[in-house]
XYZ file of C-alpha atoms in Angstrom:
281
model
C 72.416 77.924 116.946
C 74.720 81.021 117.679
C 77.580 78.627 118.206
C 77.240 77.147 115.034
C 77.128 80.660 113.502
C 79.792 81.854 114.900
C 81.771 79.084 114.108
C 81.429 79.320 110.381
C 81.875 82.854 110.382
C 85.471 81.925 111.863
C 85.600 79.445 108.678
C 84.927 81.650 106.736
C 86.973 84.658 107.739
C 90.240 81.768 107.641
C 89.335 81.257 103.892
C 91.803 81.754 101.310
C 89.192 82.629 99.054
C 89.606 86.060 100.661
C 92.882 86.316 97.890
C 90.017 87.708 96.255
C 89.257 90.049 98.416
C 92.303 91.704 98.684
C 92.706 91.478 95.024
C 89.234 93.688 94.697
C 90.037 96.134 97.572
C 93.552 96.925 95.452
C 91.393 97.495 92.419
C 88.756 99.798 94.097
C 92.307 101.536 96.116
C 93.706 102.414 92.264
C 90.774 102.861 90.668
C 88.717 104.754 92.943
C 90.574 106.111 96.522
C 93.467 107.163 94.538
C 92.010 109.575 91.264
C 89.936 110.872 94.548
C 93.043 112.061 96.251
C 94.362 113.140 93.105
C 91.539 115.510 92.414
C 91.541 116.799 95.570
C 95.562 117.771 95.077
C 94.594 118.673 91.369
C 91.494 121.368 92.511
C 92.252 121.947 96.113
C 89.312 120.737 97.685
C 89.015 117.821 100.410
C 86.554 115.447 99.780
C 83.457 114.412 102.442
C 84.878 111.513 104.596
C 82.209 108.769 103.258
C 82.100 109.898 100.093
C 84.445 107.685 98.627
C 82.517 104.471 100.501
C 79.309 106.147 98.309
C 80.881 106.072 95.328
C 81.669 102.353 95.740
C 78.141 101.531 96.942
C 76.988 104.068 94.187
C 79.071 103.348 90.677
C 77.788 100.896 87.978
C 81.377 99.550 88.322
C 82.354 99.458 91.878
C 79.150 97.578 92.462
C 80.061 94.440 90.340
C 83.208 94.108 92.019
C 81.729 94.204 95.350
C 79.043 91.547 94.325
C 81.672 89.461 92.468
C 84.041 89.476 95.174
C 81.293 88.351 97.830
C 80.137 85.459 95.272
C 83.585 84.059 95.423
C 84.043 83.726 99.456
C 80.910 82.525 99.888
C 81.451 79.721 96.622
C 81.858 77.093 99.989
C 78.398 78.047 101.677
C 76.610 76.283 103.126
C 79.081 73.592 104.771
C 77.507 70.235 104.259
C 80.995 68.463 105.791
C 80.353 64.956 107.832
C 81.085 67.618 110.353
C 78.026 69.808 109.623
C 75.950 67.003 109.262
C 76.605 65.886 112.286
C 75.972 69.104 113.785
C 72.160 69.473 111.559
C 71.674 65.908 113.200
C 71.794 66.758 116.795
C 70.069 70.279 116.010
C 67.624 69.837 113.525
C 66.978 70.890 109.986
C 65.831 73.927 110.647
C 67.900 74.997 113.530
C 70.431 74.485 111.252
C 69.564 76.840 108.544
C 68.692 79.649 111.038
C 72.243 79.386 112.058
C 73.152 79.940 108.460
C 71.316 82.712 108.270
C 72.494 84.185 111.234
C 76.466 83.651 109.954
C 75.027 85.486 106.549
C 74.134 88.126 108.408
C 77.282 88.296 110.444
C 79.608 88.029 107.227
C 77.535 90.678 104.974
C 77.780 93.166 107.719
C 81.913 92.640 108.361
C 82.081 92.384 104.571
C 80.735 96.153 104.051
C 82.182 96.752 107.256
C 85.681 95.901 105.572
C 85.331 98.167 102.641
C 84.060 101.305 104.602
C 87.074 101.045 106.598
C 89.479 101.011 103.907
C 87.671 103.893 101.995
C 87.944 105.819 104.793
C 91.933 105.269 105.660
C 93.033 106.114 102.312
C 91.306 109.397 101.833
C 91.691 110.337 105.827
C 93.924 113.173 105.213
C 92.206 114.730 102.210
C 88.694 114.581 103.785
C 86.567 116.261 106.339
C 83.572 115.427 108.377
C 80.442 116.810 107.758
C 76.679 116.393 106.343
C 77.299 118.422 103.286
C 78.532 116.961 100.379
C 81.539 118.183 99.237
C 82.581 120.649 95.873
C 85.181 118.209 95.331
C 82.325 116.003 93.738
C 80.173 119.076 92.043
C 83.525 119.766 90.045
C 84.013 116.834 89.068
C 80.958 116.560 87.761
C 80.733 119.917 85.732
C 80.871 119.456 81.853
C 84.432 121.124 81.393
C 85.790 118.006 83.486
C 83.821 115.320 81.268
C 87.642 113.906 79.911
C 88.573 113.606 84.039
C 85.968 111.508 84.324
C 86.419 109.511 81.422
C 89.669 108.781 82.375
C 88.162 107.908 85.727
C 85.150 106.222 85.636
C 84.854 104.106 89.077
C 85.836 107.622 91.240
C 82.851 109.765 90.080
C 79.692 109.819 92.199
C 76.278 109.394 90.839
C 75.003 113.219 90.850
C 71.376 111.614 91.172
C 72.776 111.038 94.700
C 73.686 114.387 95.226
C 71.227 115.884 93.941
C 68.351 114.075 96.145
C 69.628 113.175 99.039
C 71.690 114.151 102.131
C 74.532 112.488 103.230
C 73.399 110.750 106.127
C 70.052 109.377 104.194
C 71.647 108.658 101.253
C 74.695 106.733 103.185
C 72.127 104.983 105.169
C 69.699 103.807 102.272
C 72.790 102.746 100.219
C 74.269 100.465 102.827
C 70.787 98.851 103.497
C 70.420 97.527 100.145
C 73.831 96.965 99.654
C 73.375 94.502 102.809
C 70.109 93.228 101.456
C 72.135 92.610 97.949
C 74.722 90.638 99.540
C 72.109 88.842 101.919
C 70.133 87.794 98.432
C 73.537 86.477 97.007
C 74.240 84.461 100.172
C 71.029 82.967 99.777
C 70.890 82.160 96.201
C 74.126 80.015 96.890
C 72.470 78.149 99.551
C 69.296 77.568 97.773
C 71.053 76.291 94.716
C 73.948 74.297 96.422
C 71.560 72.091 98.951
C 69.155 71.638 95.529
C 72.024 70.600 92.909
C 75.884 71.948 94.089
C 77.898 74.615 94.975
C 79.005 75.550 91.689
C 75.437 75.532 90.437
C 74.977 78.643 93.095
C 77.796 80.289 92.238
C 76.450 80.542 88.619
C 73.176 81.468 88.658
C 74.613 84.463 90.774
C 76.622 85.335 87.814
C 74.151 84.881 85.615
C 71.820 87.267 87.108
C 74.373 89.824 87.903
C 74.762 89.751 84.051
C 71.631 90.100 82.650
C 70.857 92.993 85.255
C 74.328 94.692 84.281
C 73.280 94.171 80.759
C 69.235 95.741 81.251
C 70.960 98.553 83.406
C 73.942 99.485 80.578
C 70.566 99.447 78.225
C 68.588 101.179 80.274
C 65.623 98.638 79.894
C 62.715 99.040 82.303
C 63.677 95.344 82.975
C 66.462 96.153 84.781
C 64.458 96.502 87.912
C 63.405 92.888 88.105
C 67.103 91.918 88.706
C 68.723 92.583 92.608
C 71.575 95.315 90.539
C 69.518 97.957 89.885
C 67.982 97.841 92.905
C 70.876 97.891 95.041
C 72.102 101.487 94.564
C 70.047 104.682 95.159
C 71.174 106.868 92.355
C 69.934 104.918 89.579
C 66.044 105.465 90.822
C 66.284 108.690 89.216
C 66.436 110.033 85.618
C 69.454 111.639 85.079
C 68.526 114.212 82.754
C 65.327 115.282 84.275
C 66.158 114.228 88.087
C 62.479 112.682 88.061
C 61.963 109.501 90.491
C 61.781 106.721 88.069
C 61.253 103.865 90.403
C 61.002 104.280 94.410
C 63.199 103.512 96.753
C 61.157 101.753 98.914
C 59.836 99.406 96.319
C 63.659 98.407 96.018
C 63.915 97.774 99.358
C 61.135 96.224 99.403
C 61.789 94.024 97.266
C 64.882 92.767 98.048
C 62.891 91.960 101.132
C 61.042 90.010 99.547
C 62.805 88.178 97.873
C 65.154 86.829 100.771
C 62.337 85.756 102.366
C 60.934 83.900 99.371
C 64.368 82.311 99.220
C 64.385 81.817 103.127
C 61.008 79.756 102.987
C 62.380 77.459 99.527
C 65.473 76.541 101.653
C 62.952 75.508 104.342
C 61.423 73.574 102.033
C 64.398 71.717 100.291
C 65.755 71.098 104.002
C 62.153 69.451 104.944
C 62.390 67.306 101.871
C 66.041 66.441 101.336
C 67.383 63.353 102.838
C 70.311 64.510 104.925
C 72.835 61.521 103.521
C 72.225 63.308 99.865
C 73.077 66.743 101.078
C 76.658 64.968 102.277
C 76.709 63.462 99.104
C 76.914 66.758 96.962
């Protein structure tokens, strides 16, 4: 079961769907890592090492492009090759999807992995280390610098973050649901491709991703029915009063709950399937 992970995950990582990728780690470099080195030059003040990997996890429009960008490598997932059908032959149905599971959990992890790295290389020598956040993002944020940030929308920090949480809770909380996000996606695109096809999965990601962008840009309570609202922790608080709106515990909750709804309906379309249709799609 490992083995077949693993393998996968190798797949996978040799993709050329990765193009996009690179293509959304240039956009978050110009849009994000370099206004924050510019500020720092422009005010004098280094910015906290993760911040800029909070800001990603943490912006209404860094988020998208995260998601997105994860939709598209995974638009191949699951393989149902003669190959892998072979392979779900000699190992069983369910075997099989475990090991699916398992390589979703090894690619979310080197997917955030990938983008924590970079955020953290490109701001390396106008940062510092510590559990404080930093003024860089309190000046920012003060009205006189509303046209800055206007100008510069994907490199301000939600101050809802700052204002309730530390840095190591609030990096720790956003990277959990960030990971259960991406999980979610992974298994929407399973779900959907062993039911009808892969393209099928790939669009009903999309299509909630856009009706939660839209309920969040609305602010409609609805908003937290969809996986993007739930998937950052700044947007659980009112911004004008800094009141709790929703918990962040029922977000994690339930994205939870939800991947292991979708866990137990792939169990059932792989019980139920015949395993010559699934090569057929």
């Amino acid at each position: 079961m490992i083995s077949i992970a693993i393998h996968d995950y190798q797949k996978w990582l040799k993709s050329d769907k990765h193009i996009i990728t690179a293509f959304s780690l240039i956009c978050l470099y110009m849009y994000v890592l370099q206004p924050l080195t510019y500020f720092s030059d422009m005010f004098e003040e280094n910015v906290n090492l993760i911040e800029p990997f909070m800001i990603m996890l943490g912006n209404g429009y860094c988020i998208p492009i995260i998601v997105i960008t994860f939709v598209v490598t995974m638009i191949d997932f699951p393989d149902i090759s003669d190959y892998s059908i072979f392979v779900m032959i000699r190992t069983g149905r369910i075997r099989w999807l475990n090991s699916q599971i398992i390589f979703v959990l090894l690619s979310s992890i080197s997917f955030i992995l990938l983008y924590f790295i970079i955020s953290i290389i490109f701001v390396m020598t106008n940062s510092f280390v510590s559990e404080q956040w930093s003024e860089l993002i309190k000046i920012v944020s003060l009205p006189q610098n509303e046209e800055l940030r206007l100008q510069y929308p994907l490199a301000v920090l939600d101050l809802s973050i700052v204002n309730n949480y530390d840095t190591n809770i609030a990096l720790m909380y956003s990277v959990l649901l960030m990971f259960l996000h991406l999980i979610l996606t992974a298994q929407i695109q399973m779900v959907m491709s062993l039911a009808t096809n892969k393209i099928i999965g790939m669009c009903s990601n999309l299509f909630l991703l856009g009706i939660g962008i839209i309920f969040w840009a609305t602010d409609n309570k609805l908003k937290w029915l969809f996986p993007f609202a739930n998937s950052t922790i700044g947007w659980h608080y009112d911004p004008l009063y800094n009141k709790m709106e929703v918990s962040i515990f029922f977000s994690i909750v339930y994205m939870i709950v939800s991947n292991i709804f979708l866990y137990f309906i792939g169990q059932g379309i792989m019980k139920n399937k015949m395993i010559a249709l699934l090569g057929s799609d």
